[in-house]
XYZ file of N, CA and C in Angstrom:
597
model
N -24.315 -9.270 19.476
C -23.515 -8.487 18.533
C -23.076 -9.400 17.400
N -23.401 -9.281 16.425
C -22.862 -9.802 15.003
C -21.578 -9.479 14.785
N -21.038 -10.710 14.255
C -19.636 -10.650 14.147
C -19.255 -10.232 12.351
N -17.723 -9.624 12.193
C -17.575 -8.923 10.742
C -17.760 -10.705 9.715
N -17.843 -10.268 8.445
C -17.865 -11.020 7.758
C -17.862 -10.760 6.233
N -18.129 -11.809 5.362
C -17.660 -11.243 4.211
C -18.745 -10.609 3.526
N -19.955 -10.518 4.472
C -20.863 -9.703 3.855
C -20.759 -8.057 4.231
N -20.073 -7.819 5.433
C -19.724 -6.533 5.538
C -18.612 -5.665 4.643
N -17.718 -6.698 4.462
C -16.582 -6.216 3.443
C -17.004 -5.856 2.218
N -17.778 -6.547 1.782
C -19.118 -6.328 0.624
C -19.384 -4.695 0.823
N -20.109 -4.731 1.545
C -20.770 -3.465 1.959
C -19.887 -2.026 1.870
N -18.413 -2.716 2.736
C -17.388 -1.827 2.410
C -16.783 -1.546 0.994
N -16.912 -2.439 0.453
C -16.975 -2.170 -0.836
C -17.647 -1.555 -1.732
N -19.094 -1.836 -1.333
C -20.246 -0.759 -1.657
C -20.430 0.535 -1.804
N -20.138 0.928 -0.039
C -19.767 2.021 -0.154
C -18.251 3.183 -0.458
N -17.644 2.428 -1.485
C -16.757 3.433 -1.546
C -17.229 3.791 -2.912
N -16.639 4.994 -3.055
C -17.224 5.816 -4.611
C -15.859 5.568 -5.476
N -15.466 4.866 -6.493
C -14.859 4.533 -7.620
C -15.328 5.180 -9.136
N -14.498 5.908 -9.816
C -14.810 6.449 -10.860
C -14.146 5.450 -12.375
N -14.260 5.577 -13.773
C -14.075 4.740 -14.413
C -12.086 4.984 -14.585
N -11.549 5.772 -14.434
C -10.378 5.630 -14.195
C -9.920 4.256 -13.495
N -10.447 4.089 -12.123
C -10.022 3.629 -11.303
C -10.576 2.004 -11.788
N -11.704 2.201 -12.359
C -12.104 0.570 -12.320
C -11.824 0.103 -13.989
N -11.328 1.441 -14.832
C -10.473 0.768 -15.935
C -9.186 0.126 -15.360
N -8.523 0.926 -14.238
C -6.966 0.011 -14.012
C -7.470 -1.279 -13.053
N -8.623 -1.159 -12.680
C -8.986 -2.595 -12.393
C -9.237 -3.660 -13.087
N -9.427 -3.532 -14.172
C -9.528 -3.918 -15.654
C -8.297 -4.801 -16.124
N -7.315 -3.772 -16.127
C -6.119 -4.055 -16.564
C -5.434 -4.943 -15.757
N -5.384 -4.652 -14.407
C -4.896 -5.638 -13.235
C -5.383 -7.155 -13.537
N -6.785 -7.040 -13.359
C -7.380 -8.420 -13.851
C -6.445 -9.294 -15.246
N -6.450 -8.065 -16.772
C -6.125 -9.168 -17.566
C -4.788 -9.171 -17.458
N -3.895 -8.795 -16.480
C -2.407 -8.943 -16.264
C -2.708 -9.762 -15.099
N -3.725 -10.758 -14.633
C -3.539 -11.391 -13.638
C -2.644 -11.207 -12.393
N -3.143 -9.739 -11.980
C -2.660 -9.003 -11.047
C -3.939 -8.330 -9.862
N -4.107 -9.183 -8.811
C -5.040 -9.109 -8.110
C -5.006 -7.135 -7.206
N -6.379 -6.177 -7.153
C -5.565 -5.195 -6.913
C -6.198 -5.211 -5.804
N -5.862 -3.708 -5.312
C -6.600 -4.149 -3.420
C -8.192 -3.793 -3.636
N -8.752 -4.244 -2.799
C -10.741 -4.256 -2.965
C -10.799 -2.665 -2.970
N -12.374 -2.069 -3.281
C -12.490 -0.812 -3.548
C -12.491 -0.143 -1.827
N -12.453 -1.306 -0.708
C -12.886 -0.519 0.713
C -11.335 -0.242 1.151
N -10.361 -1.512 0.325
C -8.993 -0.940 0.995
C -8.235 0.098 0.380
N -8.640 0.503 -1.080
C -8.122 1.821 -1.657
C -8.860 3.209 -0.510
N -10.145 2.820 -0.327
C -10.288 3.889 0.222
C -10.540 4.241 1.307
N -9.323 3.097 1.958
C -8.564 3.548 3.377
C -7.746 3.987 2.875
N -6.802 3.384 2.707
C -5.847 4.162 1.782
C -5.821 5.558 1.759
N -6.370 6.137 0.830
C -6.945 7.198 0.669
C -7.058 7.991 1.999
N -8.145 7.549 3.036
C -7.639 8.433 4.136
C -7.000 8.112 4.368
N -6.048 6.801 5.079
C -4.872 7.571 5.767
C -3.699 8.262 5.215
N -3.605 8.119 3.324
C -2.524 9.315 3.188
C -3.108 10.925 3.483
N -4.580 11.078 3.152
C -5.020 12.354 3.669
C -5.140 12.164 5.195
N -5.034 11.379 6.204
C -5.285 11.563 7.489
C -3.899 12.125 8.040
N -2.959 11.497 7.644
C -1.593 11.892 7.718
C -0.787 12.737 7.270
N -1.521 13.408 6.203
C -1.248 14.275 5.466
C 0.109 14.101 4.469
N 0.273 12.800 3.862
C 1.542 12.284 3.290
C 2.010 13.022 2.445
N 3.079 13.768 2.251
C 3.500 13.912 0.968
C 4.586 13.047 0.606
N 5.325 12.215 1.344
C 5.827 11.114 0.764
C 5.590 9.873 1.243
N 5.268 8.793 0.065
C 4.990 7.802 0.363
C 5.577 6.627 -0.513
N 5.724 5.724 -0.043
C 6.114 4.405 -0.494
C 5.186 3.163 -0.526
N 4.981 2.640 -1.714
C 4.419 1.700 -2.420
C 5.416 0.232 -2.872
N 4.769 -0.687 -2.221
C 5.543 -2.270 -2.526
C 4.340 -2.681 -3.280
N 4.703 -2.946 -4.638
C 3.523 -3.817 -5.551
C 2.628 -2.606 -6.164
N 3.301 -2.116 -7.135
C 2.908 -1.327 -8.227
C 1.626 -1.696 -8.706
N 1.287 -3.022 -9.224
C 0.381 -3.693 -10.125
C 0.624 -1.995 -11.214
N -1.489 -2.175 -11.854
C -1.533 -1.691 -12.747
C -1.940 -0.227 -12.203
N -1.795 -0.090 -10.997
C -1.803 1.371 -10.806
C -3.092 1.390 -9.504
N -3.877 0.624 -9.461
C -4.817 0.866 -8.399
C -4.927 1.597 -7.306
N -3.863 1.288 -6.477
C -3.773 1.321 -5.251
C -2.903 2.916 -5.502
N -2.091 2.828 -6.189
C -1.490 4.266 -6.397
C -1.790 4.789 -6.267
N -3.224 5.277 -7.448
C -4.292 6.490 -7.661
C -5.204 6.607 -6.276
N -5.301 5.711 -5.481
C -5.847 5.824 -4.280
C -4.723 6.581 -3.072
N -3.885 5.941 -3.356
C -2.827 7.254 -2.047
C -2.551 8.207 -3.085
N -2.018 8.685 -3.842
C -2.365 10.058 -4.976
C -3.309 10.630 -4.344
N -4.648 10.291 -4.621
C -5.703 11.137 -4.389
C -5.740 11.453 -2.471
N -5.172 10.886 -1.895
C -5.080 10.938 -0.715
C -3.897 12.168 -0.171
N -2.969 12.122 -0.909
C -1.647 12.916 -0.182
C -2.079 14.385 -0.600
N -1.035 14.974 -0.174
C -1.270 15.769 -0.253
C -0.536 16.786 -2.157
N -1.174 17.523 -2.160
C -0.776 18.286 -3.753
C 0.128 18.116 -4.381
N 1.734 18.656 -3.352
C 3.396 18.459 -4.098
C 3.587 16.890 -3.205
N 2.987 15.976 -2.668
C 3.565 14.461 -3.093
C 4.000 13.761 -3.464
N 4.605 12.970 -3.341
C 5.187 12.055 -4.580
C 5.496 10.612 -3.955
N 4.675 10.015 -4.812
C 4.880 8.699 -5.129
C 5.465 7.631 -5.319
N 6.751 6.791 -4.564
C 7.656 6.133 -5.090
C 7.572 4.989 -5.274
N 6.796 4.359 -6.174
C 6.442 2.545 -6.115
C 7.322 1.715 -6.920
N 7.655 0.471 -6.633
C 8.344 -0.362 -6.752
C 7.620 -1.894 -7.142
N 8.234 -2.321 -8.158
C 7.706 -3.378 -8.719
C 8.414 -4.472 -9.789
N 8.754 -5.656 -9.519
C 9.420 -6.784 -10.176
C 9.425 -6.418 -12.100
N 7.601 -5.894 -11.936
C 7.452 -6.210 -13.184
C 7.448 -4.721 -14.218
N 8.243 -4.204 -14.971
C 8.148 -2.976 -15.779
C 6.777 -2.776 -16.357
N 6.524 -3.949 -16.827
C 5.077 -3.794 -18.216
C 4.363 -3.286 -17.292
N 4.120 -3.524 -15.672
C 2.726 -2.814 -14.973
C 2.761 -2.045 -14.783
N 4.219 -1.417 -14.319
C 4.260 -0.036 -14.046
C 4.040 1.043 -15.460
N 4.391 0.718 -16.676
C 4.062 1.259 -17.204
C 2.669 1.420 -17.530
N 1.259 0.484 -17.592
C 0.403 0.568 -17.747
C -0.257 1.883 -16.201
N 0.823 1.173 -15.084
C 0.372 2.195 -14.146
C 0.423 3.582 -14.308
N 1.996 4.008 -15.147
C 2.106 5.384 -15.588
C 0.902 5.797 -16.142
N 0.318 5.520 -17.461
C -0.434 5.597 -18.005
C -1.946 5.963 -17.102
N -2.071 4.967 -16.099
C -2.999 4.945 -15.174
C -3.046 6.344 -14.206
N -2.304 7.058 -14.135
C -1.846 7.987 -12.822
C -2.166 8.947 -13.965
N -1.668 9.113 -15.142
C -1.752 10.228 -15.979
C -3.279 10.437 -16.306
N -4.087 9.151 -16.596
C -5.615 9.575 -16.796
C -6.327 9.632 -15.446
N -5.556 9.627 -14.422
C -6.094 10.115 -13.360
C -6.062 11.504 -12.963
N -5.000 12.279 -14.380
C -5.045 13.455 -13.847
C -3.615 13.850 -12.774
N -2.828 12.889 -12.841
C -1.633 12.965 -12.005
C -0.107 13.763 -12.817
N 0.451 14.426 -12.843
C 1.684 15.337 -13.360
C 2.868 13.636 -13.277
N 3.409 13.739 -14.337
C 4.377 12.775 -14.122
C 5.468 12.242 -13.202
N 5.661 13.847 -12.819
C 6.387 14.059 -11.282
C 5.893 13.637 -9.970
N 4.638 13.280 -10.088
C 3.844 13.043 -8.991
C 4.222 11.260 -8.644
N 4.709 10.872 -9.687
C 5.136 9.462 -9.434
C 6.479 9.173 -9.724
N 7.449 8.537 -8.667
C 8.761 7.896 -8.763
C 8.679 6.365 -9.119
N 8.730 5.477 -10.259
C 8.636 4.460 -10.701
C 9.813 3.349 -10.590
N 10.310 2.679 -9.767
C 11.226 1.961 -9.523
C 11.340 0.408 -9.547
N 11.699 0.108 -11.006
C 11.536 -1.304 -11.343
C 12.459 -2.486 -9.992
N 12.242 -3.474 -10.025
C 13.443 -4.217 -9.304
C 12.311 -4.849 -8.033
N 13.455 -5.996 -7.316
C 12.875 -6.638 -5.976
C 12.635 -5.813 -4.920
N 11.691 -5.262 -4.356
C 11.959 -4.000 -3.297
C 12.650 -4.280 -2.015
N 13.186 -5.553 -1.826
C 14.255 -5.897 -0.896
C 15.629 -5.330 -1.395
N 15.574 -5.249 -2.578
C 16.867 -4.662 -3.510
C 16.648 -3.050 -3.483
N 15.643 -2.653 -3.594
C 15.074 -1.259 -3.936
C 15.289 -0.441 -2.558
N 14.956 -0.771 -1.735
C 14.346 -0.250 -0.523
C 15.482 0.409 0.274
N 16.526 -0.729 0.463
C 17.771 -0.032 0.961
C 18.355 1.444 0.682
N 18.084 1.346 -0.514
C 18.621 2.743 -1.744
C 17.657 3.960 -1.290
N 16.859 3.941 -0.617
C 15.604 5.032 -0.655
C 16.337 5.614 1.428
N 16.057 6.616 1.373
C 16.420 7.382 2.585
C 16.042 7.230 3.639
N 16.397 7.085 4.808
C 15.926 7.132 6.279
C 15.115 7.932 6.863
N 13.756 7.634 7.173
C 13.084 8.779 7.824
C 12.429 9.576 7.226
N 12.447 9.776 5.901
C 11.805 10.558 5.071
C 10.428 10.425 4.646
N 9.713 9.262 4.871
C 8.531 8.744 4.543
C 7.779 9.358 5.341
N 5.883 9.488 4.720
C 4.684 9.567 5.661
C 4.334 8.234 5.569
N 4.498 7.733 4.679
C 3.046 6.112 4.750
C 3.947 5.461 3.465
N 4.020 4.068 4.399
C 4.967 2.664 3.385
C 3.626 1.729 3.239
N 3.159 1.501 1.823
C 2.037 0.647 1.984
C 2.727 -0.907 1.151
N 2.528 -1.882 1.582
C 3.005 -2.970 0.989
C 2.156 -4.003 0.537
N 2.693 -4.156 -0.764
C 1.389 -5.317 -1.393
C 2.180 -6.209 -2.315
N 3.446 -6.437 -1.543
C 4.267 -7.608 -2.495
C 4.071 -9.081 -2.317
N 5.493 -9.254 -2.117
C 5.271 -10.823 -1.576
C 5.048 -11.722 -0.102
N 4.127 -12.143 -0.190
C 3.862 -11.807 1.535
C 4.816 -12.849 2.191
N 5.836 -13.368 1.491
C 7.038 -14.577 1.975
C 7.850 -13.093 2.513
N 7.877 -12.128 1.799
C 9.315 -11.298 2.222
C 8.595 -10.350 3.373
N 7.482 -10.103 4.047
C 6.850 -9.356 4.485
C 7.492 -8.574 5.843
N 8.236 -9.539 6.898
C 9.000 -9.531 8.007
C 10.218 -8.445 6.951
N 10.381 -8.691 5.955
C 11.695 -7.794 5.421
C 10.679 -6.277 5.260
N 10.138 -6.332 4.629
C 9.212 -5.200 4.415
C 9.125 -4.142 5.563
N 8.593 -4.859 6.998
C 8.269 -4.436 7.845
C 10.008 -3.520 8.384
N 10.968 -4.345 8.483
C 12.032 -4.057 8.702
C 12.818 -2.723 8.340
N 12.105 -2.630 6.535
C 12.594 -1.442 5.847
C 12.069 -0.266 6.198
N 10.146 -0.516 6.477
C 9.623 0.375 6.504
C 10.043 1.035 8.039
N 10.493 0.653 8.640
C 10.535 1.144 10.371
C 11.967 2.104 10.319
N 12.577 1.640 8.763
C 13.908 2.538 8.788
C 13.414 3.937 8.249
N 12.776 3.368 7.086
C 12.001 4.671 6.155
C 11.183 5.623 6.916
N 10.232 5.449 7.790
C 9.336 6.404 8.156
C 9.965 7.256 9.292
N 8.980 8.117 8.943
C 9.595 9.383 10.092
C 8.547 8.972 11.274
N 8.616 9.625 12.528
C 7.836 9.328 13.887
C 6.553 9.998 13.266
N 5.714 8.663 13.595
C 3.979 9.750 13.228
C 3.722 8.801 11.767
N 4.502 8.368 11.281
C 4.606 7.628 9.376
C 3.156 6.143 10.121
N 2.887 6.100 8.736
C 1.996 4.570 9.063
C 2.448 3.757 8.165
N 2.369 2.224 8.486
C 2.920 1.589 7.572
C 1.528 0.217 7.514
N 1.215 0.110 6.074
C 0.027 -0.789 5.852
C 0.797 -1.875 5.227
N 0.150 -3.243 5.271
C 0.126 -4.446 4.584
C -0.984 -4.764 4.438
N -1.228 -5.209 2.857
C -2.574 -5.630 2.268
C -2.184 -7.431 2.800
N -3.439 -7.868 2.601
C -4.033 -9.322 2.995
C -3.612 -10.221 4.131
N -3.497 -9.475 5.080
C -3.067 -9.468 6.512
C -4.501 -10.914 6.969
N -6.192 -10.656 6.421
C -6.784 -11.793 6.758
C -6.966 -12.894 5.623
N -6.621 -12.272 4.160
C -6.365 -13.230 2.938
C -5.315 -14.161 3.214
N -4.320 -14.059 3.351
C -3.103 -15.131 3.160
C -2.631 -15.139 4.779
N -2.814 -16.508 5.104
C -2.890 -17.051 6.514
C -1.073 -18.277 6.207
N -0.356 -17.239 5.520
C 0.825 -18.344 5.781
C 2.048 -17.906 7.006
N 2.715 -18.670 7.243
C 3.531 -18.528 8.691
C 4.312 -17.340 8.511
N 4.712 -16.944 7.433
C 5.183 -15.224 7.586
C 4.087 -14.753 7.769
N 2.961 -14.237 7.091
C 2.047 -13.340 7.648
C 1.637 -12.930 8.904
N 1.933 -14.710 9.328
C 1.469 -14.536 10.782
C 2.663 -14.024 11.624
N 3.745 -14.350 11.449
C 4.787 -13.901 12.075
C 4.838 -12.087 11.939
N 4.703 -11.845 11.134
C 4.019 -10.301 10.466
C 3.164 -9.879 11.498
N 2.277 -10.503 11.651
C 1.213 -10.258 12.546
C 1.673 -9.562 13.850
N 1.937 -10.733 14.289
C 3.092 -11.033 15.468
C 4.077 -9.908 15.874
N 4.670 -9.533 15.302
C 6.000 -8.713 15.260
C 5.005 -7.014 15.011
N 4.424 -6.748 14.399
C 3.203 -5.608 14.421
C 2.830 -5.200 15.837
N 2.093 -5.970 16.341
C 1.252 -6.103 17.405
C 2.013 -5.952 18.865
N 3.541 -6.407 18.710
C 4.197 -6.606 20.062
C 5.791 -5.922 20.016
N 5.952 -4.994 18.662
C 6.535 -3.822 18.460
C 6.217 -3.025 19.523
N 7.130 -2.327 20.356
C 7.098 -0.921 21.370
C 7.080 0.009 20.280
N 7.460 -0.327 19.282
C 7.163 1.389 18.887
C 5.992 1.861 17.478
N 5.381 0.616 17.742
C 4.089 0.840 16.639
C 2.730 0.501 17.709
N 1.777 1.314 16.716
C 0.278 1.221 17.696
C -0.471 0.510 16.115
N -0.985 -0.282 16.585
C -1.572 -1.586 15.381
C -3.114 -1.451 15.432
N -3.380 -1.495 14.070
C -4.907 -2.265 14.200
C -5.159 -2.717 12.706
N -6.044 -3.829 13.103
C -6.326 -4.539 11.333
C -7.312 -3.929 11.439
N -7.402 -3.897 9.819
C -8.685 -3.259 9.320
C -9.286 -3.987 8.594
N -10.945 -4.554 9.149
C -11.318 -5.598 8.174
C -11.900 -4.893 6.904
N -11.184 -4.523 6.003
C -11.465 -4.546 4.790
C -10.793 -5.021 3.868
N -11.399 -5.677 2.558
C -10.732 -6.752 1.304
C -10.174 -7.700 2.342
N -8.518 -7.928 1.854
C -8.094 -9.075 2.471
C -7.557 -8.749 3.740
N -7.881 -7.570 4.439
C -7.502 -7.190 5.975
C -6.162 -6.255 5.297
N -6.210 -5.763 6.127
C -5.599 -3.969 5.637
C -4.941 -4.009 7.354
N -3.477 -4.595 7.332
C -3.137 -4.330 8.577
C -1.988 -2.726 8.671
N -2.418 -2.024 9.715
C -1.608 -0.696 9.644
C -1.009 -0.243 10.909
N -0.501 0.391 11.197
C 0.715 0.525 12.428
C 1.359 2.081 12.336
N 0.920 2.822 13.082
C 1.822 4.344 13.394
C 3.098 4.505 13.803
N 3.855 4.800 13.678
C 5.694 4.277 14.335
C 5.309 5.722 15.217
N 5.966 5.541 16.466
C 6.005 6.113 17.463
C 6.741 7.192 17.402
């Protein structure tokens, strides 16, 4: 049996279908030196806000909209979007991004600031799917918020779970995996797409 590698992630990449919307805000990410998630982890993404049927979801790491338009197209119709991000200028390019995707302005809640600062402020339980793509030093905090936010049945993702191998991640790892009340699995796609169902 052949083991995964970075030629399969390739492949996963291959096969996902990306339209020029999506690989213009890839565009933009790039010249804002804003890395976005690979085309195989948007479109997980994608299913699991349609697997879950999200209509609310939470986003750590706005960038230029990538990953957005991928749970967008995933949730469900009246959805909405609440992403959070250090930096204003991306989110606005992201606005912009969601709108030529065809998205109603309402469809996105835009919330500048540290999402350790942000997160508290947002409601208990109300979430389908917390996806996080911030700083992977604060990640153990992330995890913390999201277990307040989601409702039973919610999934909660972290991008580059096999990209960035530093002692939070792994502790991340760690704390995922040996949670009673999450069911875990990485997903080798882009930089590992780790995700977790709260019980």
């Amino acid at each position: 049996m052949s083991g995964y590698g970075q030629a399969d992630a390739a492949l996963a990449d291959a096969y996902a279908v990306e339209d020029a919307v999506l690989e213009r805000a890839r565009e933009l990410s790039l010249l804002s030196s804003v890395r976005p998630v690979s085309p195989g982890s948007g479109a997980a993404l994608r299913l699991l806000a349609a697997a879950t049927g999200a209509r609310a979801v939470v986003e750590i790491g706005t960038g230029a909209g990538v990953s957005g338009i991928c749970l967008l197209r995933g949730m469900r119709a009246d959805g909405i979007l609440t992403t959070v991000d250090v930096q204003p200028g991306l989110q606005r390019q992201a606005r912009e991004a969601f709108a030529a995707a065809g998205f109603a302005p309402s469809r996105a809640r835009l919330i500048p600031g540290p999402a350790l600062e942000v997160l508290p402020r947002l409601a208990d339980g109300q979430y389908d799917l917390v996806f996080c793509d911030g700083d992977p030093a604060e990640t153990t905090g992330y995890l913390a918020e999201s277990l307040r936010l989601l409702r039973p049945g919610g999934t909660v993702c972290f991008e580059g779970a096999l990209g960035v191998r530093t002692a939070a991640v792994r502790e991340l790892m760690r704390q995922v995996r040996e949670h009673p009340d999450l069911i875990p699995a990485l997903l080798p796609v882009g930089d590992g797409l780790l995700a977790a169902v709260r019980r």
